[in-house]
Backbone as a printed PyTorch tensor [residue, N CA C, xyz], in Angstrom:
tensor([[[ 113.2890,   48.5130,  -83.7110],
         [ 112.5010,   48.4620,  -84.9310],
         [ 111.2630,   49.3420,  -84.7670]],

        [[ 110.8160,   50.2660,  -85.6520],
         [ 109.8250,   50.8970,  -85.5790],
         [ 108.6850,   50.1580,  -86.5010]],

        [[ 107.9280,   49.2980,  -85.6100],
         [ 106.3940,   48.4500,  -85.6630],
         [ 105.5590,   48.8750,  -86.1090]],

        [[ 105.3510,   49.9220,  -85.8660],
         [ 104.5180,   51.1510,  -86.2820],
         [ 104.3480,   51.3130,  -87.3700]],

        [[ 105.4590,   52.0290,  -87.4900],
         [ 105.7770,   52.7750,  -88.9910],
         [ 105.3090,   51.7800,  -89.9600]],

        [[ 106.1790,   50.2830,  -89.7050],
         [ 106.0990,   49.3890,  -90.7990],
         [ 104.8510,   48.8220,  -90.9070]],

        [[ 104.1290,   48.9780,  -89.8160],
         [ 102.7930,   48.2530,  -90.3550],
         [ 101.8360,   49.6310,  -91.2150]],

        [[ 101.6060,   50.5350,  -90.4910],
         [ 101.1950,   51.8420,  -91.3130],
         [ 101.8630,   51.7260,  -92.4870]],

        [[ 102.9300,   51.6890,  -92.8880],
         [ 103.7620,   51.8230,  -94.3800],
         [ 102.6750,   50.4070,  -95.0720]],

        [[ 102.6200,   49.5810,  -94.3930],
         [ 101.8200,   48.5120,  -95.4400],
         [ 100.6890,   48.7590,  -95.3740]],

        [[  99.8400,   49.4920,  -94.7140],
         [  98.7730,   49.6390,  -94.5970],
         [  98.3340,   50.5360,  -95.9240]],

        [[  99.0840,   51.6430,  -96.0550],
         [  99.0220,   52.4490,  -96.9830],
         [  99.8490,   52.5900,  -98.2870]],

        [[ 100.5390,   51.6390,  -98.5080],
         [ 101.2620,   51.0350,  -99.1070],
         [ 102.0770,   52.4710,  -99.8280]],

        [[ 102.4250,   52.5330,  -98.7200],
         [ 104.1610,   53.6940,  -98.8770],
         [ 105.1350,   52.4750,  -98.8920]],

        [[ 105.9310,   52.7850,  -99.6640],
         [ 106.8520,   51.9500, -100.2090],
         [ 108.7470,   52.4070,  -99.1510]],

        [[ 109.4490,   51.7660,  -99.1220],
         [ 110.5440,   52.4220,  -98.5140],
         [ 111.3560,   53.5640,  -99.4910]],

        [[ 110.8520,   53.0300, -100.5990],
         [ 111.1350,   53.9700, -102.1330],
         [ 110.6430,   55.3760, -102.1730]],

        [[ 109.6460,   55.5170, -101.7780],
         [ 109.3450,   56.5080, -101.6320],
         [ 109.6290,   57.4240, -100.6160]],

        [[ 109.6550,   56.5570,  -99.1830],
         [ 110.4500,   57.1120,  -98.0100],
         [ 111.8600,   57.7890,  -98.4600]],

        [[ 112.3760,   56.6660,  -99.1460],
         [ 113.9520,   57.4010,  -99.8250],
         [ 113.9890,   58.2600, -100.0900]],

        [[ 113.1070,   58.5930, -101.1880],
         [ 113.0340,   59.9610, -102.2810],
         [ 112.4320,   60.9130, -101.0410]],

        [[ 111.7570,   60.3900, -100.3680],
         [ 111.0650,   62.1960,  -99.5070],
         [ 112.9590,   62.9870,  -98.6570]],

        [[ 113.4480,   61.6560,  -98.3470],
         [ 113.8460,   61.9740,  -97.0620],
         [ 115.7900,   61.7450,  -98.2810]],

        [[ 115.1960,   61.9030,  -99.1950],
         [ 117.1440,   61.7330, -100.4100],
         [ 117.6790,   61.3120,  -99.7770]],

        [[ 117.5750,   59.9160,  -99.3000],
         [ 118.9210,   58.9480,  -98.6970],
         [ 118.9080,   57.7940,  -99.5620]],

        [[ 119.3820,   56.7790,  -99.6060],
         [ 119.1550,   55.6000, -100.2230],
         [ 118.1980,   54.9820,  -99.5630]],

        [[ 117.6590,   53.8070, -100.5550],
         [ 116.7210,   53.0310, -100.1680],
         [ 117.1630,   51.7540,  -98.8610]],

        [[ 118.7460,   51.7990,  -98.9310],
         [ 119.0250,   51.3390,  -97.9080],
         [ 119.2510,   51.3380,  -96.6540]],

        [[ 119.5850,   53.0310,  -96.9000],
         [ 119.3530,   53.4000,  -95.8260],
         [ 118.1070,   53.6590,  -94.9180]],

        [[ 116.9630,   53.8690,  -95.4520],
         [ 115.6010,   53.5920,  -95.2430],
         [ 115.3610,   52.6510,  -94.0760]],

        [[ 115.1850,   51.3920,  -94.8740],
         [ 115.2700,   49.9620,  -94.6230],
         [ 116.2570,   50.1120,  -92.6390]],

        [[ 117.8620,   50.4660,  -93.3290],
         [ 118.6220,   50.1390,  -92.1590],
         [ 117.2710,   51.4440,  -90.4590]],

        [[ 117.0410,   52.1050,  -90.7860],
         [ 116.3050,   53.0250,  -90.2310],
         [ 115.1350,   52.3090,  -89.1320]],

        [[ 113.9890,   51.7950,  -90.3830],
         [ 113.0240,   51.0530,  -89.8790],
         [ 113.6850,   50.0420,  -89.4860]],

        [[ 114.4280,   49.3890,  -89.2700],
         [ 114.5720,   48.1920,  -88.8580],
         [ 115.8080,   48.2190,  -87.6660]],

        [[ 115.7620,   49.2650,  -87.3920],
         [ 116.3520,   49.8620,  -86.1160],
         [ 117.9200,   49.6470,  -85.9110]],

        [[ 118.7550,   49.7150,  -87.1600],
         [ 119.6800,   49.9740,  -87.2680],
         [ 120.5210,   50.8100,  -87.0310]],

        [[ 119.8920,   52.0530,  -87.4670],
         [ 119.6210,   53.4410,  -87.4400],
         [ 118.6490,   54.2310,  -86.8340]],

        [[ 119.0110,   55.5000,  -86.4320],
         [ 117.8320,   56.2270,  -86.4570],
         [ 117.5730,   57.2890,  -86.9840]],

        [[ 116.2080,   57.5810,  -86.8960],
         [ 115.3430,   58.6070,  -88.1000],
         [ 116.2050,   59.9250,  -86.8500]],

        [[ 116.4390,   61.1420,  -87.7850],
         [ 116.6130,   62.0350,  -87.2010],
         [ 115.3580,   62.6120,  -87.2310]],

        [[ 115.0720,   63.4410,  -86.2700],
         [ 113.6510,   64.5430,  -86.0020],
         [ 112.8520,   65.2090,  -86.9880]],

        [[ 113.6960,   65.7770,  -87.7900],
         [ 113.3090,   66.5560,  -88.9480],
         [ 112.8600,   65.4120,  -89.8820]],

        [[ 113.3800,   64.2020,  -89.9230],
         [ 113.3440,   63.5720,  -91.1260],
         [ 111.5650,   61.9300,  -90.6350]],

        [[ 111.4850,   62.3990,  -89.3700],
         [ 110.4900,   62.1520,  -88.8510],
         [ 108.9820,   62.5790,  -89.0910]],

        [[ 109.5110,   64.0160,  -88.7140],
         [ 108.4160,   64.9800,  -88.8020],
         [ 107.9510,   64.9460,  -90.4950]],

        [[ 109.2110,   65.1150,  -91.5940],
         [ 108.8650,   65.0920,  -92.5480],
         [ 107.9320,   63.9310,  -93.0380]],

        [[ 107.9760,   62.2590,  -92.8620],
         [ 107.4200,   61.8000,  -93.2840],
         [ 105.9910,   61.8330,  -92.3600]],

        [[ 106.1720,   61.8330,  -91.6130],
         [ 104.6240,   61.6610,  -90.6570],
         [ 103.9860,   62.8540,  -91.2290]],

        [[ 104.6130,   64.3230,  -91.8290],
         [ 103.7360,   65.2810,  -92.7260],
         [ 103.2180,   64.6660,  -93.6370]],

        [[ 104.1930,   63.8420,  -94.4600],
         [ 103.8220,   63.8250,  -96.1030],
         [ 102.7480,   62.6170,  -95.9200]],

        [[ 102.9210,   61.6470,  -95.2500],
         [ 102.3290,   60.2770,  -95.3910],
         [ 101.2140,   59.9000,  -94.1540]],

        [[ 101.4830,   60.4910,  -93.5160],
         [ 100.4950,   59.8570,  -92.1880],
         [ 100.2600,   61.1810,  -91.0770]],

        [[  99.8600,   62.1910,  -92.1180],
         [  99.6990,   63.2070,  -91.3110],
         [  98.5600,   62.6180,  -89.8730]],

        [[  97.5340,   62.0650,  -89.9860],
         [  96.5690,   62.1590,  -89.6040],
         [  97.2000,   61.0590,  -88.1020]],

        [[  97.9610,   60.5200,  -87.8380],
         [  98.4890,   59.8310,  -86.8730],
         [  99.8690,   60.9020,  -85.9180]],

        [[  99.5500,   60.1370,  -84.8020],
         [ 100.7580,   60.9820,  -83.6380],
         [ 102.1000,   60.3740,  -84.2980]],

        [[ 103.2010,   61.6080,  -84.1000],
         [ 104.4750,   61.4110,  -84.2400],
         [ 105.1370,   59.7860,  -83.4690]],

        [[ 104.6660,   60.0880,  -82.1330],
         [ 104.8710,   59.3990,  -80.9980],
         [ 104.5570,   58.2670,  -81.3220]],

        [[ 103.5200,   57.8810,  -82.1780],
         [ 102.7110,   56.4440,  -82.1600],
         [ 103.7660,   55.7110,  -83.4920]],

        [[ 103.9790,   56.6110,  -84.7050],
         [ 104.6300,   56.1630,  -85.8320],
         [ 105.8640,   55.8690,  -85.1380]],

        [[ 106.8540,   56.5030,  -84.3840],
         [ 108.5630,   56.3170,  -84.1670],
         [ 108.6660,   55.8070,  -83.1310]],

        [[ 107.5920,   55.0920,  -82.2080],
         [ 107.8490,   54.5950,  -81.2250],
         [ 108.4870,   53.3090,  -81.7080]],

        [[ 109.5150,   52.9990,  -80.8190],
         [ 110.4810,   51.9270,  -80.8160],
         [ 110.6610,   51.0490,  -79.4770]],

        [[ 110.8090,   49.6180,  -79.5290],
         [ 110.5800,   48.7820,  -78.2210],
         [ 111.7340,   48.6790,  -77.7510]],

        [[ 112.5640,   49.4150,  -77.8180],
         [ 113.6990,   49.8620,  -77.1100],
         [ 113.0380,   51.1630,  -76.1810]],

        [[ 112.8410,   52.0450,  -76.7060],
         [ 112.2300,   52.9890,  -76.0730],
         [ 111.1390,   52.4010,  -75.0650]],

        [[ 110.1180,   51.4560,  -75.1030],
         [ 109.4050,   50.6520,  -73.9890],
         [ 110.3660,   50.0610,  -73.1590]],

        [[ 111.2840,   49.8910,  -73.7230],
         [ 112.2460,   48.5290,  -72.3510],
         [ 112.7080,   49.6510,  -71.3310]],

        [[ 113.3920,   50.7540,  -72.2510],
         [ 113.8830,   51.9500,  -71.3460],
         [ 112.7840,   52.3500,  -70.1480]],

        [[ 111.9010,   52.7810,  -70.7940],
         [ 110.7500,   53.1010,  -69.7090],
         [ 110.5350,   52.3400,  -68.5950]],

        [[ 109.9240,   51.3920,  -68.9300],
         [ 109.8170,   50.1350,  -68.2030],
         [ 110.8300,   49.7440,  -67.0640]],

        [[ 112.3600,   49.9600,  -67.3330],
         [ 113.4520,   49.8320,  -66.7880],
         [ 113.3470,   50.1110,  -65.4060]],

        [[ 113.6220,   49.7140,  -64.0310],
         [ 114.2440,   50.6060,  -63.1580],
         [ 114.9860,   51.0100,  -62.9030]],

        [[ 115.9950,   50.6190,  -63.7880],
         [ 117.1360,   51.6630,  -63.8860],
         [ 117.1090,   52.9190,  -64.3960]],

        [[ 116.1730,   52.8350,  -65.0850],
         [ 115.8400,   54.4610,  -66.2940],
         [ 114.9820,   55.5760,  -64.7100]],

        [[ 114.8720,   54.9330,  -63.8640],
         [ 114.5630,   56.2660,  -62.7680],
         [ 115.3030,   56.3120,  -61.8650]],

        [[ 116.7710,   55.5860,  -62.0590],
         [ 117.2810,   56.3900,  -60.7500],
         [ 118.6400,   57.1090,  -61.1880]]])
């Protein structure tokens, strides 16, 4: 799940509706996205962190706690 995103999205009250329309997918697909169903492809990353939250790191919006467990892992260094 990207934590991030979704709390910034309420913060600034970007809607997933609007995420839709930037990024022309459905609104469900949105949703399946943030909620880590799916994932955001790069381009479609970059695009919203342009349009909506320029002023924040890529890294900080799409970070995902999957991506912390990985890190964290010791298996992820050998």
């Amino acid at each position: 799940m990207y934590k991030n995103l979704a709390h910034e999205m309420k913060q600034r009250k970007v809607s997933q509706l609007m995420l839709s329309n930037l990024l022309d997918v459905r609104p469900a697909t949105v949703s399946d996205k943030i909620n880590g169903n799916s994932k955001f492809y790069f381009d479609e990353a970059l695009r919203v962190k342009k349009v909506f939250f320029d002023n924040l790191d890529i890294e900080y919006l799409f970070k995902t706690d999957e991506c912390e467990e990985e890190l964290f892992s010791p298996e992820y260094y050998k």
